[in-house]
Amino acid sequence: TMAPSTRRANAILVVGMLLAAAMAAVAAEAAAEMSCGDAVSALIPCGSFLVGAVAGAPSESCCRGAQGLRRMAGTPGARRALCRCLEQSGPSFGVLPDRARQLPALCKLGISIPVSPHTDCDK
């Protein structure tokens, strides 16, 4: 197991990587209805939870970001784009699939789609 200081350092690194990816994606997709950068930015507070650096439930700020992200994904096209974004960016940030699966229920998002690396974003 990792020492707490190593987990904190990894979590800080992940949040920094998420922020850098969000800024790059926002610049690349500024004209989109909801960009991948918007999605990643909304989930930055969830970084520590999603990579397993903290035990227990996600933070309130994480859940607020996830709820805001759910509101941004108001159309089928936006939901497909969000699905593809998270499918592509999640593994590069070290997101644990089990943690990603838990987030909707823990944050009371009220979504019934499966959260999995095998989710078909076209459905």
CSV table of N, CA, C and O in Angstrom, one decimal:
chain,number,residue,atom,x,y,z
A,1,THR,N,0.8,-1.2,0.0
A,1,THR,CA,0.0,0.0,0.0
A,1,THR,C,0.9,1.2,0.0
A,1,THR,O,2.0,1.2,0.4
A,2,MET,N,0.3,2.3,-0.5
A,2,MET,CA,1.0,3.6,-0.5
A,2,MET,C,0.9,4.3,0.8
A,2,MET,O,-0.1,4.3,1.4
A,3,ALA,N,2.0,5.1,1.1
A,3,ALA,CA,1.9,5.9,2.3
A,3,ALA,C,1.0,7.1,2.0
A,3,ALA,O,0.8,7.5,0.9
A,4,PRO,N,0.3,7.6,3.1
A,4,PRO,CA,-0.6,8.7,2.9
A,4,PRO,C,0.0,9.9,2.2
A,4,PRO,O,-0.7,10.5,1.3
A,5,SER,N,1.3,10.2,2.4
A,5,SER,CA,1.9,11.3,1.7
A,5,SER,C,2.0,11.0,0.2
A,5,SER,O,1.8,11.9,-0.6
A,6,THR,N,2.3,9.8,-0.1
A,6,THR,CA,2.4,9.4,-1.5
A,6,THR,C,1.0,9.5,-2.2
A,6,THR,O,0.9,10.0,-3.3
A,7,ARG,N,0.0,9.1,-1.5
A,7,ARG,CA,-1.4,9.1,-2.0
A,7,ARG,C,-1.8,10.6,-2.2
A,7,ARG,O,-2.4,10.9,-3.3
A,8,ARG,N,-1.5,11.5,-1.3
A,8,ARG,CA,-1.8,12.9,-1.4
A,8,ARG,C,-1.1,13.5,-2.6
A,8,ARG,O,-1.6,14.2,-3.4
A,9,ALA,N,0.2,13.1,-2.7
A,9,ALA,CA,1.0,13.7,-3.8
A,9,ALA,C,0.4,13.2,-5.2
A,9,ALA,O,0.3,14.0,-6.1
A,10,ASN,N,0.0,11.9,-5.2
A,10,ASN,CA,-0.6,11.4,-6.5
A,10,ASN,C,-1.9,12.1,-6.7
A,10,ASN,O,-2.2,12.4,-7.9
A,11,ALA,N,-2.7,12.3,-5.7
A,11,ALA,CA,-4.0,13.0,-5.9
A,11,ALA,C,-3.8,14.4,-6.4
A,11,ALA,O,-4.5,14.9,-7.3
A,12,ILE,N,-2.8,15.1,-5.9
A,12,ILE,CA,-2.5,16.5,-6.3
A,12,ILE,C,-2.0,16.4,-7.8
A,12,ILE,O,-2.4,17.3,-8.6
A,13,LEU,N,-1.2,15.5,-8.1
A,13,LEU,CA,-0.7,15.3,-9.5
A,13,LEU,C,-1.9,15.1,-10.4
A,13,LEU,O,-2.0,15.7,-11.5
A,14,VAL,N,-2.8,14.2,-10.0
A,14,VAL,CA,-4.0,13.9,-10.9
A,14,VAL,C,-4.8,15.1,-11.1
A,14,VAL,O,-5.3,15.5,-12.2
A,15,VAL,N,-5.1,15.9,-10.0
A,15,VAL,CA,-5.9,17.1,-10.1
A,15,VAL,C,-5.2,18.1,-11.0
A,15,VAL,O,-5.8,18.7,-11.9
A,16,GLY,N,-3.9,18.2,-10.9
A,16,GLY,CA,-3.1,19.1,-11.9
A,16,GLY,C,-3.2,18.6,-13.3
A,16,GLY,O,-3.4,19.4,-14.2
A,17,MET,N,-3.2,17.3,-13.5
A,17,MET,CA,-3.3,16.8,-14.9
A,17,MET,C,-4.7,17.0,-15.4
A,17,MET,O,-4.9,17.4,-16.5
A,18,LEU,N,-5.7,16.9,-14.5
A,18,LEU,CA,-7.1,17.1,-14.9
A,18,LEU,C,-7.3,18.6,-15.3
A,18,LEU,O,-7.9,18.9,-16.3
A,19,LEU,N,-6.7,19.5,-14.5
A,19,LEU,CA,-6.8,20.9,-14.8
A,19,LEU,C,-6.1,21.2,-16.2
A,19,LEU,O,-6.7,22.0,-17.0
A,20,ALA,N,-4.9,20.7,-16.4
A,20,ALA,CA,-4.2,20.9,-17.6
A,20,ALA,C,-5.0,20.4,-18.8
A,20,ALA,O,-5.2,21.0,-19.9
A,21,ALA,N,-5.6,19.2,-18.7
A,21,ALA,CA,-6.4,18.6,-19.7
A,21,ALA,C,-7.6,19.4,-20.0
A,21,ALA,O,-8.1,19.6,-21.1
A,22,ALA,N,-8.2,19.9,-18.9
A,22,ALA,CA,-9.4,20.8,-19.0
A,22,ALA,C,-9.1,22.0,-19.8
A,22,ALA,O,-9.9,22.4,-20.7
A,23,MET,N,-8.0,22.7,-19.5
A,23,MET,CA,-7.6,23.9,-20.2
A,23,MET,C,-7.4,23.6,-21.6
A,23,MET,O,-7.8,24.4,-22.5
A,24,ALA,N,-6.7,22.5,-21.9
A,24,ALA,CA,-6.4,22.2,-23.3
A,24,ALA,C,-7.7,21.9,-24.1
A,24,ALA,O,-7.9,22.3,-25.2
A,25,ALA,N,-8.5,21.1,-23.5
A,25,ALA,CA,-9.8,20.7,-24.1
A,25,ALA,C,-10.7,21.9,-24.3
A,25,ALA,O,-11.4,22.0,-25.3
A,26,VAL,N,-10.7,22.8,-23.4
A,26,VAL,CA,-11.6,24.0,-23.5
A,26,VAL,C,-11.1,24.9,-24.7
A,26,VAL,O,-11.8,25.3,-25.5
A,27,ALA,N,-9.8,25.0,-24.8
A,27,ALA,CA,-9.2,25.8,-25.9
A,27,ALA,C,-9.5,25.1,-27.2
A,27,ALA,O,-9.9,25.8,-28.2
A,28,ALA,N,-9.5,23.8,-27.3
A,28,ALA,CA,-9.7,23.0,-28.5
A,28,ALA,C,-11.2,22.9,-28.9
A,28,ALA,O,-11.5,22.8,-30.1
A,29,GLU,N,-12.1,23.0,-27.9
A,29,GLU,CA,-13.5,22.8,-28.2
A,29,GLU,C,-14.3,24.0,-27.7
A,29,GLU,O,-15.5,23.8,-27.3
A,30,ALA,N,-13.8,25.2,-27.8
A,30,ALA,CA,-14.5,26.3,-27.2
A,30,ALA,C,-15.9,26.5,-27.8
A,30,ALA,O,-16.8,27.0,-27.2
A,31,ALA,N,-16.1,26.1,-29.1
A,31,ALA,CA,-17.4,26.3,-29.7
A,31,ALA,C,-18.4,25.2,-29.4
A,31,ALA,O,-19.6,25.4,-29.8
A,32,ALA,N,-18.0,24.2,-28.8
A,32,ALA,CA,-18.9,23.0,-28.5
A,32,ALA,C,-20.0,23.4,-27.5
A,32,ALA,O,-19.7,24.2,-26.6
A,33,GLU,N,-21.1,22.7,-27.5
A,33,GLU,CA,-22.2,22.9,-26.6
A,33,GLU,C,-21.7,22.7,-25.1
A,33,GLU,O,-21.9,23.4,-24.2
A,34,MET,N,-21.0,21.5,-25.0
A,34,MET,CA,-20.4,21.2,-23.7
A,34,MET,C,-19.1,20.5,-24.1
A,34,MET,O,-19.1,19.5,-24.8
A,35,SER,N,-18.0,21.0,-23.7
A,35,SER,CA,-16.7,20.5,-24.2
A,35,SER,C,-16.3,19.4,-23.2
A,35,SER,O,-16.7,19.3,-22.0
A,36,CYS,N,-15.3,18.6,-23.6
A,36,CYS,CA,-14.7,17.7,-22.8
A,36,CYS,C,-14.0,18.4,-21.6
A,36,CYS,O,-14.0,17.9,-20.5
A,37,GLY,N,-13.5,19.5,-21.9
A,37,GLY,CA,-12.8,20.3,-20.9
A,37,GLY,C,-13.8,20.7,-19.8
A,37,GLY,O,-13.5,20.7,-18.6
A,38,ASP,N,-15.0,21.1,-20.2
A,38,ASP,CA,-16.1,21.4,-19.2
A,38,ASP,C,-16.3,20.2,-18.3
A,38,ASP,O,-16.5,20.4,-17.1
A,39,ALA,N,-16.4,19.1,-18.9
A,39,ALA,CA,-16.7,17.8,-18.1
A,39,ALA,C,-15.5,17.5,-17.1
A,39,ALA,O,-15.8,17.3,-16.0
A,40,VAL,N,-14.3,17.6,-17.6
A,40,VAL,CA,-13.2,17.3,-16.8
A,40,VAL,C,-13.1,18.3,-15.7
A,40,VAL,O,-12.8,18.0,-14.5
A,41,SER,N,-13.3,19.6,-16.0
A,41,SER,CA,-13.3,20.7,-15.0
A,41,SER,C,-14.3,20.4,-13.9
A,41,SER,O,-14.0,20.6,-12.7
A,42,ALA,N,-15.5,20.0,-14.3
A,42,ALA,CA,-16.6,19.7,-13.3
A,42,ALA,C,-16.2,18.6,-12.3
A,42,ALA,O,-16.6,18.6,-11.2
A,43,LEU,N,-15.3,17.7,-12.8
A,43,LEU,CA,-15.0,16.5,-12.0
A,43,LEU,C,-13.6,16.7,-11.3
A,43,LEU,O,-13.2,15.8,-10.6
A,44,ILE,N,-13.0,17.8,-11.4
A,44,ILE,CA,-11.7,18.0,-10.7
A,44,ILE,C,-11.8,17.7,-9.2
A,44,ILE,O,-11.0,17.0,-8.7
A,45,PRO,N,-12.9,18.2,-8.6
A,45,PRO,CA,-13.0,17.9,-7.1
A,45,PRO,C,-13.1,16.4,-6.8
A,45,PRO,O,-13.0,16.0,-5.7
A,46,CYS,N,-13.4,15.6,-7.8
A,46,CYS,CA,-13.6,14.2,-7.6
A,46,CYS,C,-12.3,13.4,-7.8
A,46,CYS,O,-12.3,12.2,-7.6
A,47,GLY,N,-11.2,14.1,-8.2
A,47,GLY,CA,-10.0,13.4,-8.5
A,47,GLY,C,-9.5,12.4,-7.5
A,47,GLY,O,-9.2,11.3,-7.8
A,48,SER,N,-9.4,12.9,-6.2
A,48,SER,CA,-8.9,12.0,-5.2
A,48,SER,C,-9.8,10.8,-4.9
A,48,SER,O,-9.3,9.7,-4.7
A,49,PHE,N,-11.1,11.0,-5.0
A,49,PHE,CA,-12.0,9.9,-4.9
A,49,PHE,C,-11.9,8.9,-6.0
A,49,PHE,O,-11.8,7.7,-5.8
A,50,LEU,N,-11.9,9.4,-7.2
A,50,LEU,CA,-11.9,8.5,-8.4
A,50,LEU,C,-10.6,7.7,-8.6
A,50,LEU,O,-10.6,6.6,-9.2
A,51,VAL,N,-9.5,8.2,-8.1
A,51,VAL,CA,-8.2,7.4,-8.2
A,51,VAL,C,-8.0,6.6,-6.9
A,51,VAL,O,-6.9,5.9,-6.8
A,52,GLY,N,-8.9,6.7,-6.0
A,52,GLY,CA,-8.7,5.9,-4.8
A,52,GLY,C,-7.8,6.4,-3.7
A,52,GLY,O,-7.3,5.7,-2.9
A,53,ALA,N,-7.4,7.7,-3.8
A,53,ALA,CA,-6.5,8.3,-2.9
A,53,ALA,C,-7.1,8.6,-1.5
A,53,ALA,O,-6.4,8.9,-0.6
A,54,VAL,N,-8.4,8.6,-1.5
A,54,VAL,CA,-9.1,8.9,-0.2
A,54,VAL,C,-10.2,7.8,0.0
A,54,VAL,O,-10.7,7.2,-1.0
A,55,ALA,N,-10.3,7.4,1.2
A,55,ALA,CA,-11.3,6.4,1.6
A,55,ALA,C,-12.7,7.0,1.8
A,55,ALA,O,-12.8,8.2,2.0
A,56,GLY,N,-13.7,6.2,1.7
A,56,GLY,CA,-15.1,6.7,2.0
A,56,GLY,C,-15.7,7.3,0.8
A,56,GLY,O,-15.5,7.0,-0.4
A,57,ALA,N,-16.7,8.2,1.1
A,57,ALA,CA,-17.5,8.9,0.1
A,57,ALA,C,-16.8,10.0,-0.6
A,57,ALA,O,-15.9,10.6,0.0
A,58,PRO,N,-17.3,10.4,-1.8
A,58,PRO,CA,-16.7,11.6,-2.4
A,58,PRO,C,-17.1,12.9,-1.6
A,58,PRO,O,-18.1,12.9,-0.9
A,59,SER,N,-16.4,13.9,-1.8
A,59,SER,CA,-16.6,15.2,-1.1
A,59,SER,C,-17.9,15.9,-1.6
A,59,SER,O,-18.4,15.6,-2.7
A,60,GLU,N,-18.4,16.8,-0.8
A,60,GLU,CA,-19.5,17.6,-1.3
A,60,GLU,C,-19.2,18.4,-2.5
A,60,GLU,O,-20.1,18.5,-3.4
A,61,SER,N,-18.0,18.9,-2.6
A,61,SER,CA,-17.6,19.7,-3.9
A,61,SER,C,-17.6,18.7,-5.1
A,61,SER,O,-17.9,19.1,-6.2
A,62,CYS,N,-17.2,17.5,-4.9
A,62,CYS,CA,-17.2,16.5,-5.9
A,62,CYS,C,-18.6,16.3,-6.4
A,62,CYS,O,-18.9,16.3,-7.6
A,63,CYS,N,-19.5,16.0,-5.5
A,63,CYS,CA,-20.9,15.8,-5.8
A,63,CYS,C,-21.6,17.0,-6.5
A,63,CYS,O,-22.3,16.8,-7.4
A,64,ARG,N,-21.2,18.2,-6.0
A,64,ARG,CA,-21.8,19.4,-6.7
A,64,ARG,C,-21.3,19.5,-8.1
A,64,ARG,O,-22.0,19.8,-9.0
A,65,GLY,N,-20.0,19.2,-8.4
A,65,GLY,CA,-19.5,19.2,-9.7
A,65,GLY,C,-20.1,18.1,-10.6
A,65,GLY,O,-20.5,18.4,-11.7
A,66,ALA,N,-20.3,16.9,-10.0
A,66,ALA,CA,-21.0,15.8,-10.8
A,66,ALA,C,-22.4,16.2,-11.1
A,66,ALA,O,-22.9,15.9,-12.2
A,67,GLN,N,-23.1,16.8,-10.2
A,67,GLN,CA,-24.5,17.2,-10.4
A,67,GLN,C,-24.6,18.3,-11.5
A,67,GLN,O,-25.4,18.3,-12.3
A,68,GLY,N,-23.6,19.2,-11.4
A,68,GLY,CA,-23.5,20.3,-12.5
A,68,GLY,C,-23.3,19.7,-13.8
A,68,GLY,O,-23.8,20.1,-14.8
A,69,LEU,N,-22.4,18.7,-13.9
A,69,LEU,CA,-22.1,18.0,-15.1
A,69,LEU,C,-23.3,17.3,-15.6
A,69,LEU,O,-23.6,17.3,-16.8
A,70,ARG,N,-24.1,16.7,-14.8
A,70,ARG,CA,-25.3,16.0,-15.2
A,70,ARG,C,-26.3,17.0,-15.8
A,70,ARG,O,-26.9,16.8,-16.8
A,71,ARG,N,-26.4,18.2,-15.3
A,71,ARG,CA,-27.2,19.3,-15.8
A,71,ARG,C,-26.7,19.7,-17.2
A,71,ARG,O,-27.5,20.0,-18.1
A,72,MET,N,-25.4,19.8,-17.4
A,72,MET,CA,-24.8,20.2,-18.6
A,72,MET,C,-25.1,19.2,-19.7
A,72,MET,O,-25.2,19.6,-20.9
A,73,ALA,N,-25.3,18.0,-19.4
A,73,ALA,CA,-25.5,16.9,-20.4
A,73,ALA,C,-27.0,16.7,-20.6
A,73,ALA,O,-27.5,15.7,-20.4
A,74,GLY,N,-27.6,17.8,-21.0
A,74,GLY,CA,-29.1,17.8,-21.1
A,74,GLY,C,-29.7,17.2,-22.4
A,74,GLY,O,-30.9,17.0,-22.5
A,75,THR,N,-28.8,17.0,-23.4
A,75,THR,CA,-29.4,16.5,-24.7
A,75,THR,C,-28.7,15.2,-25.0
A,75,THR,O,-27.6,14.9,-24.5
A,76,PRO,N,-29.3,14.3,-25.8
A,76,PRO,CA,-28.7,13.1,-26.2
A,76,PRO,C,-27.3,13.3,-26.8
A,76,PRO,O,-26.3,12.5,-26.4
A,77,GLY,N,-27.1,14.3,-27.6
A,77,GLY,CA,-25.8,14.5,-28.2
A,77,GLY,C,-24.8,14.9,-27.1
A,77,GLY,O,-23.6,14.5,-27.2
A,78,ALA,N,-25.2,15.7,-26.2
A,78,ALA,CA,-24.3,16.1,-25.1
A,78,ALA,C,-23.9,14.9,-24.2
A,78,ALA,O,-22.8,14.8,-23.8
A,79,ARG,N,-24.9,14.0,-24.0
A,79,ARG,CA,-24.6,12.8,-23.2
A,79,ARG,C,-23.6,11.9,-23.9
A,79,ARG,O,-22.7,11.3,-23.3
A,80,ARG,N,-23.8,11.8,-25.2
A,80,ARG,CA,-22.8,10.9,-26.0
A,80,ARG,C,-21.4,11.5,-25.9
A,80,ARG,O,-20.5,10.8,-25.8
A,81,ALA,N,-21.4,12.8,-26.1
A,81,ALA,CA,-20.0,13.5,-26.1
A,81,ALA,C,-19.4,13.3,-24.7
A,81,ALA,O,-18.2,13.1,-24.6
A,82,LEU,N,-20.2,13.5,-23.7
A,82,LEU,CA,-19.7,13.3,-22.3
A,82,LEU,C,-19.2,11.9,-22.1
A,82,LEU,O,-18.1,11.7,-21.5
A,83,CYS,N,-20.0,10.9,-22.5
A,83,CYS,CA,-19.6,9.5,-22.4
A,83,CYS,C,-18.3,9.3,-23.1
A,83,CYS,O,-17.4,8.7,-22.5
A,84,ARG,N,-18.1,9.8,-24.3
A,84,ARG,CA,-16.9,9.6,-25.0
A,84,ARG,C,-15.7,10.2,-24.3
A,84,ARG,O,-14.6,9.7,-24.2
A,85,CYS,N,-15.9,11.5,-23.8
A,85,CYS,CA,-14.9,12.2,-23.1
A,85,CYS,C,-14.4,11.4,-21.9
A,85,CYS,O,-13.2,11.2,-21.7
A,86,LEU,N,-15.3,11.0,-21.1
A,86,LEU,CA,-15.0,10.3,-19.9
A,86,LEU,C,-14.4,8.9,-20.2
A,86,LEU,O,-13.4,8.5,-19.5
A,87,GLU,N,-14.9,8.3,-21.2
A,87,GLU,CA,-14.3,7.0,-21.6
A,87,GLU,C,-12.9,7.1,-22.0
A,87,GLU,O,-12.0,6.3,-21.7
A,88,GLN,N,-12.5,8.2,-22.7
A,88,GLN,CA,-11.2,8.4,-23.2
A,88,GLN,C,-10.3,9.0,-22.2
A,88,GLN,O,-9.1,8.6,-22.1
A,89,SER,N,-10.8,9.9,-21.3
A,89,SER,CA,-9.9,10.6,-20.4
A,89,SER,C,-9.7,9.9,-19.1
A,89,SER,O,-8.7,10.0,-18.4
A,90,GLY,N,-10.7,9.1,-18.6
A,90,GLY,CA,-10.7,8.5,-17.3
A,90,GLY,C,-9.5,7.6,-17.1
A,90,GLY,O,-8.7,7.8,-16.2
A,91,PRO,N,-9.2,6.7,-18.0
A,91,PRO,CA,-8.0,5.8,-17.8
A,91,PRO,C,-6.7,6.5,-17.8
A,91,PRO,O,-5.8,6.2,-17.1
A,92,SER,N,-6.6,7.6,-18.6
A,92,SER,CA,-5.3,8.3,-18.6
A,92,SER,C,-5.0,9.0,-17.3
A,92,SER,O,-3.9,9.3,-17.0
A,93,PHE,N,-6.1,9.3,-16.5
A,93,PHE,CA,-5.9,9.9,-15.2
A,93,PHE,C,-5.9,8.9,-14.0
A,93,PHE,O,-5.8,9.2,-12.9
A,94,GLY,N,-6.0,7.6,-14.4
A,94,GLY,CA,-5.9,6.6,-13.4
A,94,GLY,C,-7.2,6.4,-12.6
A,94,GLY,O,-7.2,5.9,-11.5
A,95,VAL,N,-8.3,6.7,-13.2
A,95,VAL,CA,-9.6,6.6,-12.6
A,95,VAL,C,-9.9,5.1,-12.4
A,95,VAL,O,-9.7,4.3,-13.4
A,96,LEU,N,-10.3,4.7,-11.2
A,96,LEU,CA,-10.6,3.3,-10.9
A,96,LEU,C,-12.0,3.0,-11.4
A,96,LEU,O,-13.0,3.7,-10.9
A,97,PRO,N,-12.3,2.1,-12.3
A,97,PRO,CA,-13.6,1.8,-12.7
A,97,PRO,C,-14.7,1.6,-11.6
A,97,PRO,O,-15.8,2.1,-11.7
A,98,ASP,N,-14.3,0.9,-10.5
A,98,ASP,CA,-15.2,0.7,-9.4
A,98,ASP,C,-15.6,2.0,-8.8
A,98,ASP,O,-16.8,2.2,-8.4
A,99,ARG,N,-14.7,3.0,-8.7
A,99,ARG,CA,-15.0,4.3,-8.1
A,99,ARG,C,-15.9,5.1,-9.0
A,99,ARG,O,-16.8,5.7,-8.6
A,100,ALA,N,-15.6,5.0,-10.3
A,100,ALA,CA,-16.5,5.7,-11.3
A,100,ALA,C,-17.9,5.1,-11.2
A,100,ALA,O,-18.9,5.9,-11.3
A,101,ARG,N,-18.0,3.8,-11.1
A,101,ARG,CA,-19.3,3.2,-11.0
A,101,ARG,C,-20.1,3.6,-9.7
A,101,ARG,O,-21.3,3.7,-9.7
A,102,GLN,N,-19.4,3.9,-8.6
A,102,GLN,CA,-20.0,4.3,-7.4
A,102,GLN,C,-20.5,5.7,-7.3
A,102,GLN,O,-21.4,6.1,-6.6
A,103,LEU,N,-19.8,6.6,-8.1
A,103,LEU,CA,-20.1,8.0,-8.0
A,103,LEU,C,-21.5,8.4,-8.2
A,103,LEU,O,-22.0,9.2,-7.4
A,104,PRO,N,-22.2,7.9,-9.3
A,104,PRO,CA,-23.6,8.4,-9.5
A,104,PRO,C,-24.5,8.1,-8.3
A,104,PRO,O,-25.3,9.0,-7.9
A,105,ALA,N,-24.4,6.9,-7.6
A,105,ALA,CA,-25.2,6.6,-6.5
A,105,ALA,C,-24.8,7.4,-5.3
A,105,ALA,O,-25.7,8.0,-4.6
A,106,LEU,N,-23.5,7.5,-5.0
A,106,LEU,CA,-23.0,8.3,-3.8
A,106,LEU,C,-23.4,9.7,-3.9
A,106,LEU,O,-23.6,10.4,-2.9
A,107,CYS,N,-23.4,10.3,-5.1
A,107,CYS,CA,-23.7,11.7,-5.3
A,107,CYS,C,-25.2,11.9,-5.6
A,107,CYS,O,-25.6,13.1,-6.0
A,108,LYS,N,-26.0,10.9,-5.6
A,108,LYS,CA,-27.4,10.9,-5.8
A,108,LYS,C,-27.7,11.6,-7.2
A,108,LYS,O,-28.5,12.6,-7.2
A,109,LEU,N,-27.1,11.1,-8.3
A,109,LEU,CA,-27.3,11.7,-9.6
A,109,LEU,C,-28.6,11.3,-10.3
A,109,LEU,O,-29.0,11.9,-11.2
A,110,GLY,N,-29.1,10.2,-9.8
A,110,GLY,CA,-30.4,9.7,-10.4
A,110,GLY,C,-30.2,9.3,-11.9
A,110,GLY,O,-31.1,9.5,-12.7
A,111,ILE,N,-29.1,8.7,-12.2
A,111,ILE,CA,-29.0,8.2,-13.6
A,111,ILE,C,-29.0,6.7,-13.5
A,111,ILE,O,-28.6,6.0,-12.6
A,112,SER,N,-29.6,6.1,-14.6
A,112,SER,CA,-29.7,4.6,-14.6
A,112,SER,C,-28.8,4.0,-15.6
A,112,SER,O,-29.0,2.8,-15.9
A,113,ILE,N,-27.9,4.7,-16.2
A,113,ILE,CA,-27.0,4.1,-17.2
A,113,ILE,C,-25.9,3.4,-16.5
A,113,ILE,O,-25.4,3.9,-15.4
A,114,PRO,N,-25.4,2.3,-17.0
A,114,PRO,CA,-24.2,1.7,-16.3
A,114,PRO,C,-23.0,2.5,-16.6
A,114,PRO,O,-22.8,3.1,-17.7
A,115,VAL,N,-22.2,2.7,-15.5
A,115,VAL,CA,-20.9,3.4,-15.7
A,115,VAL,C,-19.8,2.3,-15.7
A,115,VAL,O,-19.6,1.6,-14.7
A,116,SER,N,-19.2,2.1,-16.9
A,116,SER,CA,-18.3,1.0,-17.1
A,116,SER,C,-17.4,1.3,-18.2
A,116,SER,O,-17.7,2.1,-19.1
A,117,PRO,N,-16.2,0.8,-18.2
A,117,PRO,CA,-15.3,1.0,-19.4
A,117,PRO,C,-15.9,0.4,-20.7
A,117,PRO,O,-15.5,0.7,-21.8
A,118,HIS,N,-16.9,-0.4,-20.5
A,118,HIS,CA,-17.5,-1.1,-21.7
A,118,HIS,C,-18.9,-0.5,-22.1
A,118,HIS,O,-19.6,-1.1,-22.9
A,119,THR,N,-19.2,0.7,-21.5
A,119,THR,CA,-20.5,1.3,-21.8
A,119,THR,C,-20.5,1.8,-23.3
A,119,THR,O,-19.5,2.3,-23.8
A,120,ASP,N,-21.5,1.5,-24.0
A,120,ASP,CA,-21.7,1.9,-25.4
A,120,ASP,C,-22.2,3.4,-25.4
A,120,ASP,O,-23.4,3.6,-25.1
A,121,CYS,N,-21.3,4.3,-25.8
A,121,CYS,CA,-21.7,5.7,-25.8
A,121,CYS,C,-22.7,6.1,-26.8
A,121,CYS,O,-23.3,7.2,-26.7
A,122,ASP,N,-23.0,5.2,-27.8
A,122,ASP,CA,-24.0,5.5,-28.8
A,122,ASP,C,-25.4,5.2,-28.4
A,122,ASP,O,-26.4,5.4,-29.1
A,123,LYS,N,-25.5,4.5,-27.2
A,123,LYS,CA,-26.9,4.1,-26.7
A,123,LYS,C,-27.4,5.0,-25.6
A,123,LYS,O,-26.7,5.5,-24.8
